[in-house]
Structures are given as C-alpha cells and as structure tokens.
Coordinates of C-alpha atoms in Angstrom, one line a residue:
M55 CA -16.7 68.2 4.4
T56 CA -15.3 64.8 5.4
G57 CA -12.3 64.3 7.7
P58 CA -9.3 62.2 6.9
G59 CA -10.7 59.1 8.5
D60 CA -14.0 59.5 6.7
A61 CA -12.2 60.0 3.4
A62 CA -10.3 56.7 3.8
A63 CA -13.4 54.8 4.9
R64 CA -15.3 56.1 1.8
N65 CA -12.5 55.3 -0.6
A66 CA -11.7 52.0 -2.4
A67 CA -8.6 50.6 -4.0
V68 CA -9.5 49.8 -7.7
W69 CA -8.3 46.4 -8.8
Y70 CA -7.3 47.5 -12.3
G71 CA -7.1 45.3 -15.4
D72 CA -7.5 46.2 -19.1
D73 CA -10.2 43.5 -19.5
G74 CA -12.5 45.4 -17.0
Y75 CA -11.7 49.0 -17.9
D76 CA -10.3 49.4 -21.4
P77 CA -12.6 48.5 -24.4
A78 CA -10.0 50.0 -26.8
K79 CA -7.5 47.3 -25.8
S80 CA -9.7 44.4 -24.9
G81 CA -12.7 44.8 -27.2
L82 CA -15.8 46.8 -27.3
N83 CA -18.6 45.5 -25.1
G84 CA -21.0 46.9 -22.5
R85 CA -19.1 45.6 -19.5
R86 CA -15.9 47.3 -20.5
M87 CA -17.6 50.5 -21.6
A88 CA -19.3 50.6 -18.2
G89 CA -15.9 50.0 -16.5
A90 CA -14.2 52.7 -18.5
S91 CA -17.0 55.1 -17.7
F92 CA -16.9 54.2 -14.0
L93 CA -13.2 54.9 -13.7
S94 CA -13.5 58.4 -15.2
G95 CA -16.6 59.0 -13.0
F96 CA -14.8 57.8 -9.9
F97 CA -11.8 60.1 -10.7
R98 CA -14.1 63.0 -11.4
H99 CA -16.5 62.8 -8.5
A100 CA -15.1 60.8 -5.6
E101 CA -14.6 62.7 -2.4
V102 CA -11.2 61.2 -1.4
E103 CA -7.7 62.4 -0.5
E104 CA -5.9 60.0 -2.9
F105 CA -6.6 57.4 -5.5
V106 CA -5.3 53.9 -5.0
A107 CA -4.9 51.4 -7.8
L108 CA -4.1 47.7 -7.5
V109 CA -1.9 46.9 -10.5
S110 CA 0.3 44.1 -11.8
G111 CA 3.3 46.3 -12.5
R112 CA 4.6 49.5 -14.0
K113 CA 2.7 49.4 -17.2
E114 CA -0.7 49.2 -15.6
A115 CA 0.3 51.9 -13.1
E116 CA 1.1 54.2 -16.0
T117 CA -2.2 53.4 -17.7
V118 CA -4.2 54.3 -14.6
S119 CA -2.1 57.4 -14.2
A120 CA -2.8 58.5 -17.7
R121 CA -6.5 58.0 -17.2
L122 CA -6.4 60.2 -14.0
A123 CA -4.4 62.9 -15.9
A124 CA -7.1 62.9 -18.7
V125 CA -9.7 63.8 -16.1
G126 CA -7.6 66.6 -14.8
R127 CA -8.3 65.9 -11.1
D128 CA -5.4 67.2 -9.0
L129 CA -5.1 64.3 -6.5
P130 CA -2.3 61.8 -6.0
L131 CA -2.4 58.3 -7.4
R132 CA -0.9 55.5 -5.2
P133 CA -0.2 52.3 -7.2
V134 CA -0.1 49.1 -5.1
L135 CA 1.0 45.7 -6.4
K136 CA -1.8 43.2 -6.5
S137 CA 0.5 40.8 -4.6
D138 CA 0.7 43.2 -1.7
L139 CA -2.9 43.8 -0.6
R140 CA -1.9 45.0 2.8
A141 CA -0.3 48.0 1.3
I142 CA -3.7 49.6 0.6
G143 CA -3.4 50.9 4.1
R144 CA -6.3 52.8 5.6
V145 CA -8.4 52.4 2.5
G146 CA -11.0 49.8 3.6
T147 CA -12.4 48.4 0.4
V148 CA -11.1 46.8 -2.8
C149 CA -13.3 47.7 -5.8
Y150 CA -13.5 44.7 -8.2
A151 CA -15.2 44.9 -11.6
S152 CA -17.0 41.6 -11.4
P153 CA -18.8 39.3 -8.9
R154 CA -16.1 36.7 -9.6
Y155 CA -13.9 37.6 -6.7
D156 CA -13.7 34.3 -4.9
A157 CA -9.9 34.0 -5.8
L158 CA -9.4 37.4 -4.2
C159 CA -11.2 36.2 -1.1
W160 CA -8.7 33.3 -0.9
Q161 CA -5.8 35.7 -1.4
R162 CA -7.1 37.9 1.4
Q163 CA -7.5 34.7 3.6
S164 CA -3.7 34.2 3.4
H165 CA -3.1 37.6 4.9
D166 CA -6.0 38.8 7.1
P167 CA -9.6 38.4 6.1
A168 CA -10.6 41.3 8.4
A169 CA -8.1 43.7 6.8
F170 CA -10.5 45.1 4.1
S171 CA -13.8 44.5 2.3
I172 CA -14.3 43.5 -1.3
A173 CA -17.0 45.1 -3.4
G174 CA -17.8 43.5 -6.8
I175 CA -20.4 44.5 -9.4
T176 CA -22.7 42.5 -11.6
H177 CA -22.6 42.9 -15.4
T178 CA -23.4 39.9 -17.5
T179 CA -25.2 37.4 -15.3
D180 CA -25.8 34.4 -17.7
T181 CA -22.3 33.0 -18.4
K182 CA -21.3 29.7 -17.0
G183 CA -18.4 31.3 -15.2
I184 CA -20.6 33.8 -13.4
M185 CA -23.2 31.3 -12.4
R186 CA -20.4 29.0 -11.0
A187 CA -18.8 32.0 -9.3
W188 CA -21.7 32.4 -6.9
F189 CA -21.2 28.8 -5.7
D190 CA -17.4 29.3 -5.4
L191 CA -18.0 32.6 -3.5
R192 CA -20.3 30.9 -0.9
A193 CA -18.0 27.9 -0.5
G194 CA -15.0 30.2 0.0
P195 CA -14.1 32.8 2.6
Q196 CA -16.5 35.5 1.5
Q197 CA -17.5 37.6 4.4
E198 CA -20.6 39.7 5.3
W199 CA -18.4 42.8 5.0
D200 CA -18.1 42.1 1.3
A201 CA -20.6 43.2 -1.3
V202 CA -21.8 42.6 -4.9
I203 CA -23.4 45.7 -6.4
C204 CA -26.5 44.7 -8.3
T205 CA -27.2 47.0 -11.2
S206 CA -31.0 46.5 -11.1
R207 CA -33.7 44.8 -9.1
A208 CA -34.0 42.0 -11.6
V209 CA -30.3 41.4 -11.5
Q210 CA -30.5 41.4 -7.7
A211 CA -33.2 38.8 -7.8
A212 CA -31.2 36.6 -10.2
S213 CA -28.1 36.9 -8.0
L214 CA -29.9 36.1 -4.8
R215 CA -31.5 33.0 -6.5
N216 CA -28.0 31.8 -7.5
I217 CA -26.9 32.2 -3.9
E218 CA -30.0 30.5 -2.6
L219 CA -29.4 27.5 -4.9
A220 CA -25.7 27.3 -3.8
D221 CA -26.6 27.6 -0.1
D222 CA -29.3 25.0 -0.3
F223 CA -26.9 22.5 -1.9
L224 CA -24.1 23.1 0.5
K225 CA -26.4 22.8 3.5
R226 CA -27.8 19.5 2.2
R227 CA -24.4 18.2 1.3
F228 CA -22.5 19.1 4.5
G229 CA -25.2 20.0 7.0
G230 CA -24.9 22.9 9.4
R231 CA -25.5 26.5 8.5
M232 CA -24.3 28.9 5.9
P233 CA -22.3 32.1 6.8
P234 CA -23.8 35.5 6.2
M235 CA -24.2 36.5 2.6
P236 CA -22.4 39.5 1.0
Q237 CA -24.2 42.7 1.0
M238 CA -26.3 42.9 -2.2
P239 CA -27.4 46.6 -2.8
V240 CA -29.0 47.9 -6.0
I241 CA -26.8 50.7 -7.4
P242 CA -27.1 51.5 -11.1
I243 CA -24.3 51.9 -13.6
G244 CA -23.7 55.6 -14.3
I245 CA -22.9 57.7 -17.3
H246 CA -21.5 61.2 -18.0
C247 CA -24.7 62.9 -19.1
D248 CA -22.9 65.8 -20.7
D249 CA -21.3 63.4 -23.1
F250 CA -24.7 62.6 -24.6
R251 CA -26.3 66.1 -24.8
H252 CA -28.3 66.7 -28.0
D253 CA -26.1 68.1 -30.7
A254 CA -28.0 70.1 -33.3
E255 CA -25.1 70.0 -35.8
A256 CA -24.9 66.2 -35.6
R257 CA -28.7 66.0 -36.1
H258 CA -28.5 68.2 -39.1
G259 CA -25.6 66.2 -40.5
L260 CA -27.3 62.9 -40.3
R261 CA -30.7 64.0 -41.5
G262 CA -29.3 66.1 -44.3
R263 CA -27.2 63.2 -45.5
M264 CA -30.3 60.9 -45.4
G265 CA -32.5 63.5 -47.1
W266 CA -35.0 63.4 -44.3
T267 CA -37.7 66.0 -43.4
E268 CA -39.7 66.4 -40.2
D269 CA -42.1 63.8 -41.6
D270 CA -39.4 61.2 -41.5
I271 CA -39.3 59.5 -38.1
A272 CA -36.0 57.9 -37.2
V273 CA -36.2 55.0 -34.7
V274 CA -32.6 54.4 -33.5
T275 CA -30.7 51.9 -31.4
V276 CA -27.1 51.9 -30.3
A277 CA -26.1 48.3 -29.5
R278 CA -23.9 45.4 -30.6
L279 CA -25.8 43.9 -33.5
L280 CA -26.0 40.3 -32.3
P281 CA -29.2 38.5 -33.1
F282 CA -28.1 35.7 -30.8
G283 CA -26.6 37.8 -28.0
K284 CA -28.5 41.1 -27.7
F285 CA -31.9 41.1 -29.4
D286 CA -33.7 39.3 -32.2
P287 CA -34.4 42.0 -34.8
A288 CA -37.2 40.1 -36.5
P289 CA -40.0 41.0 -33.9
L290 CA -38.8 44.6 -33.9
F291 CA -39.1 44.8 -37.7
I292 CA -42.5 43.2 -37.7
A293 CA -43.7 45.8 -35.1
L294 CA -42.1 48.7 -37.1
Q295 CA -43.9 47.6 -40.3
D296 CA -47.2 47.4 -38.3
A297 CA -46.5 50.9 -36.9
Q298 CA -45.8 52.3 -40.4
E299 CA -49.2 50.9 -41.6
R300 CA -50.9 52.5 -38.5
V301 CA -49.5 56.0 -39.1
G302 CA -50.1 55.9 -42.8
P303 CA -48.2 57.6 -45.6
G304 CA -48.0 61.0 -43.8
K305 CA -45.0 59.8 -41.8
R306 CA -42.1 57.6 -43.0
L307 CA -40.5 55.4 -40.4
H308 CA -36.8 54.6 -40.6
F309 CA -34.8 52.2 -38.4
V310 CA -31.2 53.2 -37.7
A311 CA -28.9 50.4 -36.3
C312 CA -25.9 52.1 -34.9
G313 CA -23.6 49.3 -33.9
I314 CA -21.1 46.7 -34.9
Y315 CA -22.2 43.5 -36.6
G316 CA -20.9 40.4 -34.7
N317 CA -20.0 38.8 -38.0
A318 CA -21.1 38.5 -41.6
E319 CA -24.0 36.2 -40.6
C320 CA -25.3 38.8 -38.1
R321 CA -25.3 41.4 -40.9
K322 CA -27.3 39.0 -43.1
V323 CA -29.9 38.5 -40.4
F324 CA -30.4 42.2 -39.8
E325 CA -30.4 43.2 -43.5
E326 CA -32.4 40.3 -44.9
C327 CA -35.0 40.5 -42.0
A328 CA -35.3 44.2 -42.6
R329 CA -35.9 43.8 -46.3
E330 CA -38.4 41.0 -45.9
L331 CA -40.3 42.0 -42.7
M332 CA -40.5 45.8 -43.0
P333 CA -40.5 46.7 -46.7
D334 CA -42.1 50.1 -46.0
V335 CA -39.6 51.1 -43.3
G336 CA -36.1 52.4 -44.2
Y337 CA -33.1 50.4 -42.8
H338 CA -29.8 52.2 -42.2
H339 CA -26.6 51.1 -40.6
L340 CA -24.1 53.4 -38.8
D341 CA -20.7 52.2 -37.6
G342 CA -21.1 51.9 -33.8
A343 CA -17.3 52.0 -33.3
S344 CA -17.4 55.7 -34.3
A345 CA -18.1 58.1 -31.6
E346 CA -19.3 60.6 -34.2
M347 CA -21.8 58.1 -35.6
R348 CA -23.1 57.3 -32.2
R349 CA -23.6 61.1 -31.6
Q350 CA -25.4 61.5 -34.9
A351 CA -27.7 58.5 -34.1
L352 CA -28.7 59.9 -30.7
S353 CA -29.0 63.5 -31.9
G354 CA -30.6 62.7 -35.3
G355 CA -33.1 60.2 -34.0
D356 CA -36.7 60.8 -32.9
I357 CA -37.3 57.6 -30.9
F358 CA -34.8 55.3 -29.2
T359 CA -35.6 51.6 -29.0
F360 CA -34.0 48.7 -27.0
P361 CA -36.2 45.6 -27.6
I362 CA -34.1 43.3 -25.5
D363 CA -35.1 39.6 -25.3
N364 CA -31.7 38.0 -24.4
T365 CA -30.4 37.1 -21.0
Q366 CA -27.0 38.5 -22.0
E367 CA -28.3 42.0 -21.3
S368 CA -28.6 42.7 -17.6
F369 CA -28.8 46.5 -17.4
G370 CA -28.7 48.5 -20.6
L371 CA -26.6 51.7 -20.6
A372 CA -27.8 52.7 -24.1
P373 CA -31.3 53.7 -23.0
I374 CA -29.9 56.0 -20.3
E375 CA -27.5 57.5 -22.9
A376 CA -30.6 58.1 -25.1
M377 CA -32.5 59.7 -22.3
A378 CA -29.6 62.0 -21.6
A379 CA -29.8 62.9 -25.3
G380 CA -33.5 63.8 -24.9
L381 CA -35.0 60.8 -26.8
P382 CA -38.1 59.0 -25.7
V383 CA -37.4 55.3 -25.3
V384 CA -39.4 52.2 -26.4
G385 CA -37.9 49.3 -24.6
S386 CA -38.9 45.8 -23.6
D387 CA -40.1 45.1 -20.0
W388 CA -36.8 43.3 -19.4
D389 CA -34.5 43.2 -16.3
G390 CA -32.7 46.6 -15.8
L391 CA -34.8 48.4 -18.3
R392 CA -37.7 48.0 -15.9
D393 CA -35.8 50.2 -13.5
T394 CA -34.4 52.8 -15.9
I395 CA -37.3 53.5 -18.3
S396 CA -40.1 55.3 -16.4
A397 CA -43.5 55.9 -17.7
E398 CA -42.7 59.6 -18.1
A399 CA -39.6 58.9 -20.1
G400 CA -40.7 56.1 -22.4
I401 CA -42.8 53.0 -23.0
L402 CA -42.1 49.5 -21.7
V403 CA -43.5 46.7 -23.9
P404 CA -44.7 43.6 -22.0
T405 CA -42.6 40.4 -22.3
R406 CA -43.3 36.8 -21.4
S407 CA -41.3 33.6 -21.3
V408 CA -41.6 29.9 -20.3
G409 CA -41.4 28.4 -16.9
A410 CA -38.2 27.3 -15.3
G411 CA -38.7 23.5 -15.9
Q412 CA -39.1 24.1 -19.6
T413 CA -35.5 25.4 -19.9
R414 CA -33.8 22.2 -18.6
P415 CA -32.4 21.4 -22.1
E416 CA -30.5 24.7 -22.1
A417 CA -29.2 24.2 -18.5
L418 CA -27.8 20.8 -19.3
G419 CA -26.6 21.6 -22.7
Y420 CA -24.6 24.7 -21.5
L421 CA -23.2 22.7 -18.6
L422 CA -22.0 19.9 -20.8
D423 CA -20.7 22.2 -23.5
T424 CA -23.0 20.8 -26.1
L425 CA -24.3 24.3 -26.3
N426 CA -21.9 27.2 -26.6
Y427 CA -22.7 30.6 -25.1
P428 CA -24.2 32.1 -28.3
Q429 CA -26.4 29.0 -28.8
Y430 CA -27.5 29.1 -25.1
G431 CA -28.5 32.8 -25.4
N432 CA -30.1 32.3 -28.8
R433 CA -32.2 29.4 -27.7
L434 CA -33.5 31.3 -24.6
S435 CA -34.2 34.3 -26.7
C436 CA -36.5 32.1 -28.9
L437 CA -38.6 31.5 -25.8
V438 CA -39.2 35.2 -25.1
E439 CA -42.3 37.0 -26.4
I440 CA -42.3 40.8 -26.8
D441 CA -45.9 41.9 -27.3
L442 CA -45.8 42.8 -31.0
K443 CA -49.1 44.8 -31.0
A444 CA -48.1 46.8 -27.9
M445 CA -44.7 47.5 -29.5
A446 CA -46.2 48.6 -32.8
Q447 CA -48.7 50.9 -30.9
A448 CA -45.9 52.5 -28.9
F449 CA -44.0 53.4 -32.1
A450 CA -47.1 54.6 -33.8
T451 CA -48.2 56.8 -30.9
L452 CA -44.8 58.4 -30.6
A453 CA -44.4 58.8 -34.4
R454 CA -47.7 60.8 -34.6
D455 CA -47.1 63.0 -31.5
A456 CA -44.1 65.3 -31.6
D457 CA -45.2 67.0 -28.4
L458 CA -45.3 63.6 -26.6
R459 CA -41.8 62.8 -27.9
R460 CA -40.6 66.2 -26.6
R461 CA -42.2 65.8 -23.1
M462 CA -40.8 62.3 -22.7
G463 CA -37.4 63.4 -23.9
E464 CA -37.3 66.2 -21.4
A465 CA -38.4 63.8 -18.6
G466 CA -35.7 61.4 -19.7
K467 CA -33.0 64.1 -19.5
R468 CA -34.1 65.0 -15.9
R469 CA -34.2 61.3 -14.9
A470 CA -30.8 60.5 -16.4
R471 CA -29.2 63.6 -14.7
T472 CA -30.8 62.9 -11.3
L473 CA -30.4 59.2 -11.0
Y474 CA -27.7 58.0 -13.5
D475 CA -25.0 60.6 -13.8
W476 CA -21.8 59.5 -12.1
A477 CA -22.1 62.6 -9.9
A478 CA -25.1 60.9 -8.3
V479 CA -23.9 57.3 -8.5
I480 CA -20.4 57.6 -7.1
P481 CA -21.6 58.9 -3.7
K482 CA -23.9 55.9 -3.4
M483 CA -20.9 53.6 -4.0
Q484 CA -18.9 55.5 -1.4
D485 CA -21.8 55.2 1.1
L486 CA -21.6 51.4 0.5
W487 CA -17.8 51.2 1.0
Q488 CA -18.2 53.1 4.3
E489 CA -21.0 50.8 5.4
L490 CA -18.9 47.7 4.6
G491 CA -16.2 49.1 7.0
R492 CA -18.8 49.5 9.7
I493 CA -20.0 45.9 9.2
R494 CA -16.4 44.6 9.2
R495 CA -15.6 46.3 12.5
A496 CA -18.8 45.2 14.2
S497 CA -18.3 41.6 13.1
L498 CA -14.8 41.0 14.2
H499 CA -15.6 40.1 17.8
R500 CA -17.8 37.3 16.6
T501 CA -15.2 35.5 14.6
E502 CA -12.9 32.7 15.7
A503 CA -9.2 33.7 15.7
A504 CA -8.2 30.3 14.4
F505 CA -10.3 30.8 11.3
W506 CA -8.0 33.5 10.1
K507 CA -4.9 31.2 10.1
T508 CA -5.9 28.6 7.5
N509 CA -6.3 28.7 3.8
P510 CA -7.2 25.3 2.4
V511 CA -6.8 26.3 -1.3
A512 CA -3.4 27.8 -0.8
P513 CA -1.9 25.8 2.1
L514 CA 1.6 26.6 3.4
P515 CA 3.7 24.1 1.4
M516 CA 5.9 23.0 4.3
D517 CA 2.8 22.5 6.4
I518 CA 1.3 19.9 4.2
F519 CA 4.8 18.6 3.2
A520 CA 6.1 18.6 6.8
G521 CA 6.5 14.9 6.7
Y522 CA 8.9 15.0 3.7
P523 CA 12.1 16.3 5.3
G524 CA 13.7 14.5 8.3
S525 CA 13.4 17.5 10.5
A526 CA 12.7 21.3 10.5
F527 CA 15.3 24.0 10.9
D528 CA 15.1 25.6 14.3
D529 CA 18.5 27.1 14.9
A530 CA 17.4 30.7 15.2
D531 CA 19.9 31.4 18.0
R532 CA 22.7 29.2 16.9
A533 CA 25.8 30.9 15.5
Y534 CA 27.0 30.1 12.0
V535 CA 30.1 31.1 10.2
A536 CA 30.9 31.6 6.5
L537 CA 32.8 28.7 5.0
A538 CA 33.5 30.6 1.7
G539 CA 33.6 34.1 0.4
P540 CA 30.9 36.1 -1.4
D541 CA 32.5 35.2 -4.8
R542 CA 31.7 31.5 -4.1
L543 CA 28.0 32.4 -3.5
E544 CA 27.9 34.4 -6.7
R545 CA 29.6 31.6 -8.6
L546 CA 27.1 29.0 -7.4
W547 CA 24.2 31.3 -8.1
R548 CA 25.4 31.7 -11.7
L549 CA 26.2 28.1 -12.2
R550 CA 22.8 27.0 -10.9
R551 CA 21.1 29.7 -13.0
H552 CA 18.3 30.2 -10.5
D553 CA 17.4 33.6 -12.0
Q554 CA 17.0 32.1 -15.5
L555 CA 14.0 30.1 -14.5
G556 CA 12.3 33.3 -13.3
K557 CA 10.8 34.3 -10.0
P558 CA 13.6 33.0 -7.7
F559 CA 12.7 32.2 -4.1
E560 CA 14.6 35.3 -3.0
L561 CA 16.2 38.3 -4.7
W562 CA 19.9 38.0 -5.4
T563 CA 20.4 41.3 -3.6
T564 CA 18.8 39.9 -0.4
L565 CA 21.0 36.8 -0.5
E566 CA 24.1 38.9 -1.0
M567 CA 23.1 41.2 1.9
V568 CA 22.4 38.4 4.4
F569 CA 25.6 36.4 3.4
G570 CA 27.7 39.6 3.7
A571 CA 26.4 40.0 7.3
I572 CA 27.5 36.5 8.2
V573 CA 31.0 37.0 6.6
R574 CA 31.5 40.3 8.5
H575 CA 30.9 38.5 11.8
G576 CA 34.1 36.5 11.2
P577 CA 35.0 33.3 13.2
E578 CA 32.6 34.1 16.0
G579 CA 29.7 33.7 13.6
A580 CA 26.2 35.1 13.7
S581 CA 22.8 33.6 14.4
P582 CA 19.7 34.1 12.2
A583 CA 18.2 36.1 15.0
A584 CA 21.2 38.4 15.2
V585 CA 21.3 39.0 11.4
T586 CA 17.6 39.6 11.4
A587 CA 18.0 42.4 14.1
Q588 CA 21.1 43.8 12.4
L589 CA 19.5 44.1 8.9
R590 CA 16.0 44.7 10.1
L591 CA 14.7 42.0 7.8
N592 CA 11.7 39.7 8.2
P593 CA 12.8 36.6 10.2
T594 CA 11.3 34.4 7.6
T595 CA 13.4 36.0 4.9
V596 CA 16.6 35.4 6.8
T597 CA 15.7 31.8 7.6
R598 CA 15.0 31.1 3.9
C599 CA 18.4 32.5 3.0
W600 CA 20.0 30.5 5.7
L601 CA 18.7 27.2 4.3
F602 CA 19.9 28.2 0.9
F603 CA 23.4 28.8 2.2
L604 CA 23.4 25.5 4.0
K605 CA 22.2 23.7 0.9
Y606 CA 25.4 24.6 -0.9
G607 CA 27.8 24.4 2.1
L608 CA 28.4 28.1 2.2
I609 CA 28.0 28.3 6.0
G610 CA 28.3 26.0 8.9
P611 CA 27.7 26.0 12.7
A612 CA 30.4 28.1 14.5
D613 CA 30.9 25.5 17.2
L614 CA 31.6 22.7 14.7
A615 CA 33.8 24.9 12.5
S616 CA 36.0 25.8 15.5
R617 CA 36.8 22.1 16.1
E618 CA 38.1 21.5 12.6

C-alpha cells in the first residue's frame, strides 16, 4: 500500500481536451483512440487518492466526470482550471497527450518552473508541427524533470535524433552548452485486453454471412484505409495473390479490410488494386466505425496483418488488439511493430528504405508547403520496400498450418495481457511520474533563482512598457478618499461597457468590493495596504483597482482632498 505522500507523487493532473481524448467528437484516429483508452485505463487502474483534471471550464469538467462515472471507480475528481496550474497542489506532474508542450513550459515559467513536472507522449512523429516542437521545446524552459514517453524504441530513436539536430543547431548558433534533456523512457500504449477477447458468436456471424468454411482463410486488418497515410495496399495484395498460388486450391484466401476509407479516391485504390492484383483472393470491406464490425473482423479472422510502410504510423494499436483476440500477426518490420510483435506471436516481414540524403526533396517540399502532409507521407511510402516473397511465405505458412495459428494466437494473448494491458502499463507511468518528482527535488539546488523570474515569451507588460508612462504608482501607504458614491462607479462601468468587450481586467464584484471599503473609511481615507489587509486580497489586485478608480476620478489623496 502507498501512503498519502506516495499517492500524490505517483499521480498526475490530466490536461484534458477533446482533441486528445474524444474520437467521437474530434474524429476517429489512432491518437484519439489511444487517448480515450488511456483515460479509462488511468481511471480503472491508477493507485491514487483522487483524480485531477485540468480543464478549460465547466463543460470539460462535466465531460471528464462522466468518463470517470462510466468506469465506476469510487474516487473523487478535482477539476482545476488550466489557467491556475498551481492549484494542482501536491500532485507533482501534468500529463499531456502530446510532446508539443513547449507552450505549457512557458506558462509554468510565469509561475514557478519547479512547481511540477510535465510528461508528454509521442503519437504521430512525422508532422511538421511535431518536428518543429522538439526545437521549440529545447529552446524553451523545458527541464530535466520533464519527460516525453516514447511508445517504442524506434520512436525513441527518432525523437532523440530530432533533439540532437535541435541541440547541435542551437549550440553552433549561440555557443555554450545545452540544458539537460527531458526524460525519454519507452512505455507502450495500452489497451483493455478484455475488450478484444475472442467472440465465438461474432465469428459465426461473419463467417456465416460470408458463406465461409474452415478452408476459407480470412486475413484481416483494422485500420484507417488510407493508401497515402497508413499503408500502400498494392504490395499486400501482390503478396496475398502469391500466397494463394502457394497454398493451392485447397485453401481460399480472403482479405477483410475493416476500416474507414479516407475518401472516394482511397476506396478506388483499395478496390481496383484488389481486383487487378489479387484476382484469386476475396476482398471484403467492413465499416470500421462500427464496434460490432471490428469485433466480427477480429473474431472471424484467421490471420491479422499490418503491412505498414508509412511514417505516419509510429506504434500500432491494432496488432495488440489482434493479439488480445488470439490472432497471429503478419506485420512489417516497422517502428513500434518491431517491439510489439514477437516471434512467438507473429511474423515480421523485412523492410528497407533509402538513405537520409535521398529524401531531401521531401524535407524541403514539406517545409515550403509545396508538399502537403498526405503527399509527404505518400512519397516516403513509395521509397519503402516490404519483402514481397517473405510476406507471401508468411501468409502461406499460416494459411496451411492451423496449429501454428493457434499457438501464435495463444502466445499473442499472453503477450498482450502481460505487457500491454493498461493494468500493466499504468503502473509504469506512475513510476515515471514519481521519478520525475525525485529528479525535480534533486535538481533545485543547482538552479539559479533569477532564472525563475523571467519569461521572455510572456514578458510582464509594464516591465517592457515601463518607459511609456511618466512614473509608476507607489502610494501603497498613502490614504485615499472616495470622491463619489458607488452609483458613480457603476454608472461609469456601464457607460464604458468594459464587460461587453469580454475578459475585463478585474471582475466587477472585485471593483465593487474594493471601492466599498474606501467609501466606508470616510474622510480619513484608506491606503491600498490597509484595504489589502482588511479584505484579505492580493496586493496586486488592490493596486490594479486603485489605478482604475484614479483613472475616472473616483478617488483622490486624502491629504489633498482635505485642503479643498
């Protein structure tokens, strides 16, 4: 059991946003599916005393509360406004659903960079924004007590290379040394294995509808059907046709594409390539937006395939879901799949690509916007070879050998449950959050106090504009009297319509409270310091109100008023 201190150290405040955690609202993609799964996994398995959510307002707080209620965990949820980071309290880490948290670092810088750690996570690694984010992170106030979770060793290598390029440029440009990097551990994305258990009824439903027997071998995939942004189906179909010829007429291969076509052009690519390149293999499409269709695909299939050749894919949840369903996996030897698909659970097909220098046209084209993101990914995909003969042999071997399919399927289920269920992954994340706190506390004595007081990207306005007014207000102890009544303040507020513009410099209720205190002091007057003590307000708040009253002639110095 953990004590109260341990529970707080192993907890994280989740920076919530629909874009990171709600595919139903923001669109179905792997990043959001992973975010939604993480949130429910965190609510189910985290050993904490409370959940803390950083939200923009009441609507997001209600959304997170509903997600927690759906899990049924009887623990309190404490919503905290994103504008009030210090309110996370003893919770030492902010969990962020992206490595693009440089803006959050700058926000922290304006408060106290040592107050908490930030732990982001990699998903897509090939967008222009993500590649730029590493540079911005290293040029900003990122600290060694921050982290970016890398979902695979290949993603870790790519991320470290991005940082290396940024650091090398900054050192050459400005000289000196670079600060410590964020922590970069490899922790996989998780799933709820029970959600993907084999369903005999779903299998019977799919295969019965298709009219298949045990001699029909269904090779399935669950993915977004994007030839330019997930995988090129043509090599897969060439390999499946080859595999069909190898196994002969005793077995009939079928390919089941369970997913959503990106557009009508994507549908044409898949269907026309299937018709032309694998005439002896059945092609079937299931609606990937339907949970029932996804269940039928994983339960009704015999082999799962994920022939990724696109840099858009950085991890691959679908093969883990297939392993949890008991399917052997044929995947490309590609980034995260290299970690997830073991030799006992599936077959990795060798891949090759060109050297770095031969992709300069893509780098410059993407930078200059002469290539958009789909064009960038599609062109790089054209430069990736998946060994066709090895892929065909993998399908043929598994199609012939039901016992091998069963053994690999059982090994995959064990692997998914042991390594990739959220029950196993969430404790690793909590270990990281606790370690970040240890690094933060150990590092504080090495930092310069002055460093905490500046924020060059969000400077204090009347610091940089100090030369604009003739002087600064410093009458904290001077007594002022009211020169008008509260009705005058209200009249001026309404005439000037400060609240109509939105986000006034202070709340009307605060102005009313401070002015009322000055009025009550009568002809003797009151100083800002006295009103601050009386109302127990922040001195800055009172001073801001004071200048507003002076602006409209509502108050004046008591010593001058008594002479009039």
